[in-house]
PDB file of C-alpha atoms in Angstrom:
ATOM      1  CA  UNK A   1       1.886 -15.315 -21.107  1.00 85.00           C
ATOM      2  CA  UNK A   2       4.168 -17.678 -22.980  1.00 88.00           C
ATOM      3  CA  UNK A   3       2.474 -16.799 -26.266  1.00 87.00           C
ATOM      4  CA  UNK A   4       3.042 -13.101 -25.695  1.00 85.00           C
ATOM      5  CA  UNK A   5       6.657 -13.636 -24.669  1.00 87.00           C
ATOM      6  CA  UNK A   6       7.692 -15.914 -27.535  1.00 90.00           C
ATOM      7  CA  UNK A   7       5.354 -15.337 -30.511  1.00 90.00           C
ATOM      8  CA  UNK A   8       3.204 -12.217 -30.196  1.00 89.00           C
ATOM      9  CA  UNK A   9       6.010  -9.882 -29.142  1.00 88.00           C
ATOM     10  CA  UNK A  10       5.572  -6.080 -29.266  1.00 83.00           C
ATOM     11  CA  UNK A  11       8.469  -5.448 -31.669  1.00 82.00           C
ATOM     12  CA  UNK A  12       8.627  -8.456 -34.054  1.00 85.00           C
ATOM     13  CA  UNK A  13       5.524 -10.633 -33.812  1.00 88.00           C
ATOM     14  CA  UNK A  14       5.793 -14.042 -35.490  1.00 90.00           C
ATOM     15  CA  UNK A  15       2.324 -14.169 -37.042  1.00 89.00           C
ATOM     16  CA  UNK A  16       3.145 -17.189 -39.224  1.00 88.00           C
ATOM     17  CA  UNK A  17       3.807 -19.256 -36.089  1.00 90.00           C
ATOM     18  CA  UNK A  18       0.814 -18.014 -34.092  1.00 91.00           C
ATOM     19  CA  UNK A  19      -1.683 -20.801 -33.199  1.00 92.00           C
ATOM     20  CA  UNK A  20      -4.552 -18.292 -32.822  1.00 90.00           C
ATOM     21  CA  UNK A  21      -3.903 -16.389 -36.051  1.00 89.00           C
ATOM     22  CA  UNK A  22      -7.421 -17.027 -37.339  1.00 88.00           C
ATOM     23  CA  UNK A  23      -8.864 -15.374 -34.200  1.00 90.00           C
ATOM     24  CA  UNK A  24      -6.516 -12.397 -34.167  1.00 89.00           C
ATOM     25  CA  UNK A  25      -8.311  -9.146 -34.925  1.00 86.00           C
ATOM     26  CA  UNK A  26      -5.072  -7.312 -35.678  1.00 86.00           C
ATOM     27  CA  UNK A  27      -4.023  -9.942 -38.223  1.00 85.00           C
ATOM     28  CA  UNK A  28      -7.454  -9.751 -39.870  1.00 88.00           C
ATOM     29  CA  UNK A  29      -7.135  -5.984 -40.125  1.00 85.00           C
ATOM     30  CA  UNK A  30      -3.689  -6.287 -41.752  1.00 85.00           C
ATOM     31  CA  UNK A  31      -5.012  -8.787 -44.303  1.00 84.00           C
ATOM     32  CA  UNK A  32      -7.930  -6.500 -45.056  1.00 84.00           C
ATOM     33  CA  UNK A  33      -5.590  -3.520 -45.536  1.00 80.00           C
ATOM     34  CA  UNK A  34      -3.395  -5.562 -47.873  1.00 77.00           C
ATOM     35  CA  UNK A  35      -6.433  -6.676 -49.838  1.00 78.00           C
ATOM     36  CA  UNK A  36      -7.619  -3.093 -50.232  1.00 74.00           C
ATOM     37  CA  UNK A  37      -4.204  -2.010 -51.440  1.00 70.00           C
ATOM     38  CA  UNK A  38      -3.921  -4.840 -53.962  1.00 66.00           C
ATOM     39  CA  UNK A  39      -7.285  -4.246 -55.596  1.00 63.00           C
ATOM     40  CA  UNK A  40      -6.786  -2.583 -58.931  1.00 48.00           C
ATOM     41  CA  UNK A  41     -10.360  -2.766 -60.219  1.00 45.00           C
ATOM     42  CA  UNK A  42     -12.975  -0.311 -58.971  1.00 51.00           C
ATOM     43  CA  UNK A  43     -15.808  -1.568 -56.864  1.00 51.00           C
ATOM     44  CA  UNK A  44     -16.476  -2.777 -53.351  1.00 48.00           C
ATOM     45  CA  UNK A  45     -14.723  -5.727 -51.720  1.00 46.00           C
ATOM     46  CA  UNK A  46     -16.438  -9.049 -51.360  1.00 49.00           C
ATOM     47  CA  UNK A  47     -19.087  -9.257 -48.686  1.00 44.00           C
ATOM     48  CA  UNK A  48     -17.078 -11.994 -46.916  1.00 47.00           C
ATOM     49  CA  UNK A  49     -14.279  -9.510 -46.315  1.00 47.00           C
ATOM     50  CA  UNK A  50     -16.635  -6.993 -44.706  1.00 44.00           C
ATOM     51  CA  UNK A  51     -18.206  -9.295 -42.148  1.00 44.00           C
ATOM     52  CA  UNK A  52     -17.260  -8.099 -38.647  1.00 51.00           C
ATOM     53  CA  UNK A  53     -16.517 -10.403 -35.732  1.00 53.00           C
ATOM     54  CA  UNK A  54     -19.178 -11.085 -33.154  1.00 50.00           C
ATOM     55  CA  UNK A  55     -18.225  -9.491 -29.858  1.00 51.00           C
ATOM     56  CA  UNK A  56     -15.406  -7.149 -28.971  1.00 52.00           C
ATOM     57  CA  UNK A  57     -12.006  -8.209 -27.669  1.00 54.00           C
ATOM     58  CA  UNK A  58     -11.362  -6.425 -24.404  1.00 49.00           C
ATOM     59  CA  UNK A  59      -7.641  -6.192 -25.181  1.00 49.00           C
ATOM     60  CA  UNK A  60      -8.057  -4.492 -28.563  1.00 54.00           C
ATOM     61  CA  UNK A  61      -8.748  -0.889 -29.391  1.00 52.00           C
ATOM     62  CA  UNK A  62     -12.216  -0.017 -30.723  1.00 58.00           C
ATOM     63  CA  UNK A  63     -12.654   0.500 -34.492  1.00 59.00           C
ATOM     64  CA  UNK A  64     -13.019   4.254 -34.012  1.00 61.00           C
ATOM     65  CA  UNK A  65      -9.367   4.657 -33.028  1.00 65.00           C
ATOM     66  CA  UNK A  66      -6.885   5.493 -35.814  1.00 72.00           C
ATOM     67  CA  UNK A  67      -4.935   2.730 -37.515  1.00 73.00           C
ATOM     68  CA  UNK A  68      -1.170   3.139 -37.971  1.00 75.00           C
ATOM     69  CA  UNK A  69      -0.116   1.518 -41.250  1.00 74.00           C
ATOM     70  CA  UNK A  70       3.506   1.227 -40.151  1.00 77.00           C
ATOM     71  CA  UNK A  71       2.703  -0.812 -37.032  1.00 77.00           C
ATOM     72  CA  UNK A  72       0.662  -3.589 -38.616  1.00 78.00           C
ATOM     73  CA  UNK A  73      -0.467  -6.143 -36.062  1.00 78.00           C
ATOM     74  CA  UNK A  74       1.391  -4.203 -33.391  1.00 77.00           C
ATOM     75  CA  UNK A  75      -1.516  -1.721 -33.383  1.00 74.00           C
ATOM     76  CA  UNK A  76      -3.146  -4.061 -30.874  1.00 71.00           C
ATOM     77  CA  UNK A  77      -3.381  -4.270 -27.962  1.00 68.00           C
ATOM     78  CA  UNK A  78      -3.215  -0.646 -26.861  1.00 65.00           C
ATOM     79  CA  UNK A  79      -2.835   0.439 -23.274  1.00 67.00           C
ATOM     80  CA  UNK A  80      -5.796   2.313 -21.895  1.00 65.00           C
ATOM     81  CA  UNK A  81      -5.089   5.839 -20.753  1.00 70.00           C
ATOM     82  CA  UNK A  82      -4.758   5.922 -16.981  1.00 74.00           C
ATOM     83  CA  UNK A  83      -6.726   8.609 -15.238  1.00 80.00           C
ATOM     84  CA  UNK A  84      -5.095  10.644 -12.514  1.00 83.00           C
ATOM     85  CA  UNK A  85      -6.236   9.676  -8.994  1.00 84.00           C
ATOM     86  CA  UNK A  86      -8.970  11.880  -7.620  1.00 87.00           C
ATOM     87  CA  UNK A  87      -8.190  14.013  -4.582  1.00 90.00           C
ATOM     88  CA  UNK A  88     -10.011  13.445  -1.296  1.00 90.00           C
ATOM     89  CA  UNK A  89      -9.548  14.801   2.223  1.00 93.00           C
ATOM     90  CA  UNK A  90     -10.180  13.201   5.577  1.00 92.00           C
ATOM     91  CA  UNK A  91      -9.897  14.415   9.176  1.00 94.00           C
ATOM     92  CA  UNK A  92      -8.518  11.637  11.374  1.00 94.00           C
ATOM     93  CA  UNK A  93      -7.698  11.461  15.077  1.00 95.00           C
ATOM     94  CA  UNK A  94      -5.472   9.319  17.273  1.00 94.00           C
ATOM     95  CA  UNK A  95      -7.474   9.006  20.505  1.00 92.00           C
ATOM     96  CA  UNK A  96      -5.332   7.634  23.336  1.00 91.00           C
ATOM     97  CA  UNK A  97      -5.896   6.753  26.984  1.00 87.00           C
ATOM     98  CA  UNK A  98      -2.444   7.081  28.598  1.00 84.00           C
ATOM     99  CA  UNK A  99      -3.683   5.916  32.011  1.00 80.00           C
ATOM    100  CA  UNK A 100      -5.774   2.966  30.919  1.00 79.00           C
ATOM    101  CA  UNK A 101      -5.544  -0.286  32.840  1.00 79.00           C
ATOM    102  CA  UNK A 102      -2.717  -2.379  31.459  1.00 78.00           C
ATOM    103  CA  UNK A 103      -0.970   0.535  29.779  1.00 82.00           C
ATOM    104  CA  UNK A 104      -1.785   3.265  27.267  1.00 86.00           C
ATOM    105  CA  UNK A 105      -4.453   2.305  24.734  1.00 90.00           C
ATOM    106  CA  UNK A 106      -5.432   3.652  21.302  1.00 91.00           C
ATOM    107  CA  UNK A 107      -8.899   3.585  19.744  1.00 92.00           C
ATOM    108  CA  UNK A 108      -9.382   1.854  16.393  1.00 93.00           C
ATOM    109  CA  UNK A 109     -12.629   1.496  14.462  1.00 91.00           C
ATOM    110  CA  UNK A 110     -13.520  -0.817  11.585  1.00 89.00           C
ATOM    111  CA  UNK A 111     -14.311   0.513   8.137  1.00 86.00           C
ATOM    112  CA  UNK A 112     -17.466  -0.534   6.257  1.00 82.00           C
ATOM    113  CA  UNK A 113     -17.498  -3.840   4.405  1.00 81.00           C
ATOM    114  CA  UNK A 114     -17.530  -2.076   1.032  1.00 78.00           C
ATOM    115  CA  UNK A 115     -15.540   0.711  -0.568  1.00 75.00           C
ATOM    116  CA  UNK A 116     -11.964   1.805   0.049  1.00 75.00           C
ATOM    117  CA  UNK A 117     -10.029  -0.425   2.516  1.00 76.00           C
ATOM    118  CA  UNK A 118     -13.195  -2.385   3.252  1.00 78.00           C
ATOM    119  CA  UNK A 119     -13.225  -4.079   6.644  1.00 81.00           C
ATOM    120  CA  UNK A 120      -9.831  -2.778   7.777  1.00 86.00           C
ATOM    121  CA  UNK A 121      -9.172  -1.076  11.116  1.00 90.00           C
ATOM    122  CA  UNK A 122      -8.225   2.587  11.294  1.00 92.00           C
ATOM    123  CA  UNK A 123      -8.336   5.636  13.532  1.00 94.00           C
ATOM    124  CA  UNK A 124     -11.722   7.416  13.728  1.00 93.00           C
ATOM    125  CA  UNK A 125     -12.087   9.722  10.731  1.00 92.00           C
ATOM    126  CA  UNK A 126     -14.572  11.770   8.731  1.00 92.00           C
ATOM    127  CA  UNK A 127     -14.552  12.928   5.118  1.00 90.00           C
ATOM    128  CA  UNK A 128     -14.085  16.691   4.863  1.00 90.00           C
ATOM    129  CA  UNK A 129     -13.846  19.337   2.181  1.00 87.00           C
ATOM    130  CA  UNK A 130     -10.403  20.383   0.907  1.00 79.00           C
ATOM    131  CA  UNK A 131     -10.951  23.809   2.457  1.00 76.00           C
ATOM    132  CA  UNK A 132     -11.004  22.186   5.902  1.00 70.00           C
ATOM    133  CA  UNK A 133     -14.036  24.094   7.175  1.00 75.00           C
ATOM    134  CA  UNK A 134     -15.865  22.615  10.174  1.00 84.00           C
ATOM    135  CA  UNK A 135     -13.622  19.561  10.236  1.00 89.00           C
ATOM    136  CA  UNK A 136     -12.814  20.050  13.956  1.00 90.00           C
ATOM    137  CA  UNK A 137     -16.483  19.907  14.927  1.00 91.00           C
ATOM    138  CA  UNK A 138     -17.303  17.004  12.610  1.00 92.00           C
ATOM    139  CA  UNK A 139     -14.351  14.973  13.871  1.00 93.00           C
ATOM    140  CA  UNK A 140     -15.240  15.620  17.514  1.00 92.00           C
ATOM    141  CA  UNK A 141     -18.773  14.351  16.901  1.00 92.00           C
ATOM    142  CA  UNK A 142     -17.377  11.217  15.287  1.00 92.00           C
ATOM    143  CA  UNK A 143     -15.087  10.586  18.254  1.00 91.00           C
ATOM    144  CA  UNK A 144     -17.900  11.073  20.763  1.00 90.00           C
ATOM    145  CA  UNK A 145     -20.048   8.560  18.903  1.00 89.00           C
ATOM    146  CA  UNK A 146     -17.386   5.941  19.685  1.00 90.00           C
ATOM    147  CA  UNK A 147     -16.008   6.990  23.076  1.00 87.00           C
ATOM    148  CA  UNK A 148     -18.680   9.197  24.661  1.00 86.00           C
ATOM    149  CA  UNK A 149     -18.209  12.790  25.893  1.00 87.00           C
ATOM    150  CA  UNK A 150     -14.737  14.160  25.236  1.00 87.00           C
ATOM    151  CA  UNK A 151     -12.990  17.480  26.019  1.00 86.00           C
ATOM    152  CA  UNK A 152     -13.146  19.515  22.822  1.00 87.00           C
ATOM    153  CA  UNK A 153     -10.257  21.773  23.851  1.00 87.00           C
ATOM    154  CA  UNK A 154      -7.783  18.867  23.805  1.00 88.00           C
ATOM    155  CA  UNK A 155      -8.428  17.956  20.189  1.00 91.00           C
ATOM    156  CA  UNK A 156      -5.300  19.350  18.553  1.00 92.00           C
ATOM    157  CA  UNK A 157      -4.317  19.496  14.894  1.00 93.00           C
ATOM    158  CA  UNK A 158      -0.873  17.900  14.427  1.00 93.00           C
ATOM    159  CA  UNK A 159      -0.190  17.956  10.698  1.00 92.00           C
ATOM    160  CA  UNK A 160      -1.016  16.353   7.365  1.00 92.00           C
ATOM    161  CA  UNK A 161      -0.285  13.051   5.693  1.00 93.00           C
ATOM    162  CA  UNK A 162      -0.680  12.418   1.952  1.00 93.00           C
ATOM    163  CA  UNK A 163      -1.116   8.814   0.840  1.00 93.00           C
ATOM    164  CA  UNK A 164      -1.923   7.733  -2.723  1.00 89.00           C
ATOM    165  CA  UNK A 165      -4.021   4.649  -3.310  1.00 86.00           C
ATOM    166  CA  UNK A 166      -4.545   3.139  -6.763  1.00 82.00           C
ATOM    167  CA  UNK A 167      -7.242   5.662  -7.725  1.00 85.00           C
ATOM    168  CA  UNK A 168      -7.427   8.098  -4.786  1.00 87.00           C
ATOM    169  CA  UNK A 169      -4.947  10.665  -3.508  1.00 91.00           C
ATOM    170  CA  UNK A 170      -5.940  10.986   0.142  1.00 90.00           C
ATOM    171  CA  UNK A 171      -4.884  13.892   2.348  1.00 92.00           C
ATOM    172  CA  UNK A 172      -5.262  13.132   6.061  1.00 94.00           C
ATOM    173  CA  UNK A 173      -5.578  16.049   8.480  1.00 94.00           C
ATOM    174  CA  UNK A 174      -4.099  14.419  11.567  1.00 94.00           C
ATOM    175  CA  UNK A 175      -5.466  15.269  15.023  1.00 95.00           C
ATOM    176  CA  UNK A 176      -4.516  13.984  18.445  1.00 94.00           C
ATOM    177  CA  UNK A 177      -6.449  13.727  21.687  1.00 92.00           C
ATOM    178  CA  UNK A 178      -5.009  12.247  24.875  1.00 89.00           C
ATOM    179  CA  UNK A 179      -7.335  11.623  27.820  1.00 85.00           C
ATOM    180  CA  UNK A 180      -5.499  12.757  30.946  1.00 76.00           C
ATOM    181  CA  UNK A 181      -7.295  12.689  34.278  1.00 67.00           C
ATOM    182  CA  UNK A 182     -10.606  11.515  32.902  1.00 63.00           C
ATOM    183  CA  UNK A 183     -12.057   8.173  33.847  1.00 63.00           C
ATOM    184  CA  UNK A 184     -10.811   5.536  31.391  1.00 65.00           C
ATOM    185  CA  UNK A 185     -13.329   4.467  28.778  1.00 73.00           C
ATOM    186  CA  UNK A 186     -14.227   0.845  29.448  1.00 69.00           C
ATOM    187  CA  UNK A 187     -17.341   0.404  27.301  1.00 72.00           C
ATOM    188  CA  UNK A 188     -16.514  -0.271  23.653  1.00 78.00           C
ATOM    189  CA  UNK A 189     -19.326  -0.255  21.049  1.00 86.00           C
ATOM    190  CA  UNK A 190     -19.397  -2.844  18.241  1.00 89.00           C
ATOM    191  CA  UNK A 191     -16.915  -2.044  15.483  1.00 88.00           C
ATOM    192  CA  UNK A 192     -14.357  -0.465  17.827  1.00 90.00           C
ATOM    193  CA  UNK A 193     -11.516  -1.706  20.012  1.00 90.00           C
ATOM    194  CA  UNK A 194      -8.734  -0.346  22.199  1.00 90.00           C
ATOM    195  CA  UNK A 195      -5.170  -1.503  21.510  1.00 90.00           C
ATOM    196  CA  UNK A 196      -1.909  -0.907  23.294  1.00 90.00           C
ATOM    197  CA  UNK A 197       0.953   0.571  21.314  1.00 89.00           C
ATOM    198  CA  UNK A 198       2.644  -2.819  21.137  1.00 89.00           C
ATOM    199  CA  UNK A 199      -0.554  -4.419  19.835  1.00 90.00           C
ATOM    200  CA  UNK A 200      -0.970  -1.628  17.307  1.00 90.00           C
ATOM    201  CA  UNK A 201       2.540  -2.144  15.891  1.00 87.00           C
ATOM    202  CA  UNK A 202       1.913  -5.853  15.352  1.00 86.00           C
ATOM    203  CA  UNK A 203      -1.671  -5.525  14.060  1.00 85.00           C
ATOM    204  CA  UNK A 204      -2.676  -5.664  10.393  1.00 80.00           C
ATOM    205  CA  UNK A 205      -2.853  -1.902   9.883  1.00 86.00           C
ATOM    206  CA  UNK A 206      -2.636  -0.144   6.526  1.00 89.00           C
ATOM    207  CA  UNK A 207       0.430   1.875   5.586  1.00 91.00           C
ATOM    208  CA  UNK A 208      -1.629   5.079   5.668  1.00 92.00           C
ATOM    209  CA  UNK A 209      -2.531   4.495   9.338  1.00 93.00           C
ATOM    210  CA  UNK A 210       1.123   3.879  10.181  1.00 93.00           C
ATOM    211  CA  UNK A 211       1.971   7.255   8.625  1.00 94.00           C
ATOM    212  CA  UNK A 212      -0.773   8.932  10.663  1.00 94.00           C
ATOM    213  CA  UNK A 213       0.453   7.351  13.896  1.00 94.00           C
ATOM    214  CA  UNK A 214       4.028   8.427  13.110  1.00 93.00           C
ATOM    215  CA  UNK A 215       2.860  12.055  12.990  1.00 93.00           C
ATOM    216  CA  UNK A 216       1.154  11.586  16.365  1.00 93.00           C
ATOM    217  CA  UNK A 217       4.249  10.006  17.910  1.00 90.00           C
ATOM    218  CA  UNK A 218       6.523  12.781  16.667  1.00 89.00           C
ATOM    219  CA  UNK A 219       4.394  15.334  18.524  1.00 84.00           C
ATOM    220  CA  UNK A 220       4.569  13.489  21.849  1.00 78.00           C
ATOM    221  CA  UNK A 221       6.972  14.938  24.457  1.00 70.00           C
ATOM    222  CA  UNK A 222      10.085  12.909  25.132  1.00 60.00           C
ATOM    223  CA  UNK A 223      10.065  10.995  21.843  1.00 54.00           C
ATOM    224  CA  UNK A 224      12.667  11.542  19.150  1.00 50.00           C
ATOM    225  CA  UNK A 225      14.124   9.526  16.320  1.00 50.00           C
ATOM    226  CA  UNK A 226      17.479   9.144  18.042  1.00 43.00           C
ATOM    227  CA  UNK A 227      15.933   7.568  21.122  1.00 44.00           C
ATOM    228  CA  UNK A 228      13.998   5.156  18.908  1.00 48.00           C
ATOM    229  CA  UNK A 229      17.185   4.129  17.100  1.00 47.00           C
ATOM    230  CA  UNK A 230      19.022   3.630  20.374  1.00 42.00           C
ATOM    231  CA  UNK A 231      16.148   1.547  21.727  1.00 45.00           C
ATOM    232  CA  UNK A 232      16.219  -0.653  18.639  1.00 41.00           C
ATOM    233  CA  UNK A 233      19.993  -1.095  18.865  1.00 43.00           C
ATOM    234  CA  UNK A 234      19.715  -1.964  22.556  1.00 43.00           C
ATOM    235  CA  UNK A 235      17.091  -4.606  21.872  1.00 45.00           C
ATOM    236  CA  UNK A 236      19.171  -6.086  19.069  1.00 47.00           C
ATOM    237  CA  UNK A 237      22.254  -6.225  21.315  1.00 47.00           C
ATOM    238  CA  UNK A 238      20.242  -8.001  24.020  1.00 49.00           C
ATOM    239  CA  UNK A 239      18.929 -10.557  21.565  1.00 52.00           C
ATOM    240  CA  UNK A 240      19.824 -14.076  22.622  1.00 58.00           C
ATOM    241  CA  UNK A 241      22.210 -15.813  20.269  1.00 58.00           C
ATOM    242  CA  UNK A 242      21.283 -19.145  18.779  1.00 61.00           C
ATOM    243  CA  UNK A 243      23.257 -22.287  19.595  1.00 63.00           C
ATOM    244  CA  UNK A 244      24.940 -22.293  16.195  1.00 59.00           C
ATOM    245  CA  UNK A 245      26.022 -18.665  16.588  1.00 61.00           C
ATOM    246  CA  UNK A 246      27.446 -19.415  20.018  1.00 62.00           C
ATOM    247  CA  UNK A 247      29.519 -22.250  18.551  1.00 57.00           C
ATOM    248  CA  UNK A 248      30.875 -19.929  15.840  1.00 59.00           C
ATOM    249  CA  UNK A 249      31.722 -17.227  18.374  1.00 63.00           C
ATOM    250  CA  UNK A 250      33.572 -19.701  20.579  1.00 65.00           C
ATOM    251  CA  UNK A 251      35.474 -21.044  17.548  1.00 60.00           C
ATOM    252  CA  UNK A 252      36.840 -17.630  16.565  1.00 59.00           C
ATOM    253  CA  UNK A 253      37.756 -16.597  20.105  1.00 63.00           C
ATOM    254  CA  UNK A 254      41.495 -16.908  20.863  1.00 61.00           C
ATOM    255  CA  UNK A 255      42.304 -19.942  22.962  1.00 60.00           C
ATOM    256  CA  UNK A 256      44.546 -19.091  25.940  1.00 58.00           C
ATOM    257  CA  UNK A 257      46.106 -22.184  27.508  1.00 56.00           C
ATOM    258  CA  UNK A 258      45.835 -22.382  31.274  1.00 54.00           C
ATOM    259  CA  UNK A 259      48.744 -24.735  31.924  1.00 56.00           C
ATOM    260  CA  UNK A 260      51.900 -23.507  30.178  1.00 51.00           C
ATOM    261  CA  UNK A 261      54.736 -26.089  30.160  1.00 54.00           C
ATOM    262  CA  UNK A 262      58.034 -24.927  31.663  1.00 55.00           C
ATOM    263  CA  UNK A 263      61.222 -25.400  29.718  1.00 50.00           C
ATOM    264  CA  UNK A 264      64.321 -25.096  31.921  1.00 53.00           C
ATOM    265  CA  UNK A 265      67.635 -26.772  32.265  1.00 49.00           C
ATOM    266  CA  UNK A 266      66.410 -29.026  35.066  1.00 47.00           C
ATOM    267  CA  UNK A 267      63.819 -30.658  32.897  1.00 46.00           C
ATOM    268  CA  UNK A 268      64.827 -34.095  31.579  1.00 44.00           C
TER     269      UNK A 268
END
């Protein structure tokens, strides 16, 4: 890093001060170009000048790419062209038990140990086609594999969430299903767990899952952004002050004396 910041700079590289000049492919190419230009006699260059290096530098462009005479050693390294992220679609559901023992609980399942977001916890989901055909049925089957028989009529589509990973642009079709009067699910298969809303907010959940849950919360009756802001402000106002803050507050409060001396003519 220090070499690239002080010697091998993109605009004015100091090749004469470079400690790895003999290993630099760009510098070798510049010397070869200068040698070709300075040759006045016909014929081929010496065989020593044509010997190629063993192995390819991963930071340098391949020999097939064009060489810009005006750039010199600055031809290398070249940034690889970044491909646009591929588009994928997923149907995902927030399955909640509002009347579970100990408070409302949400189902989370663990992703496989390989692939995208390996080993992380998320809401049950299935990969679907962009057209969205049969995603309701496929998602319901996935939910029943984790939580048993579920009422299909309560599985409601709530909206979409688009989240871009490094190489994938994922579109989540968000569904919600709240179990009302049904018997709470107590048996949890391996790879799944039920969390309360407080536990969910403090758990190590990806940003995409937080976006999905925000869509679910916005569709719940009695929840709005203003009430959330007021709840946050109330909690912050009820926050206990530290001892140092209490000392500062007492210092800046006006001091009102309790015993005011009387000044009258009778006083000696």
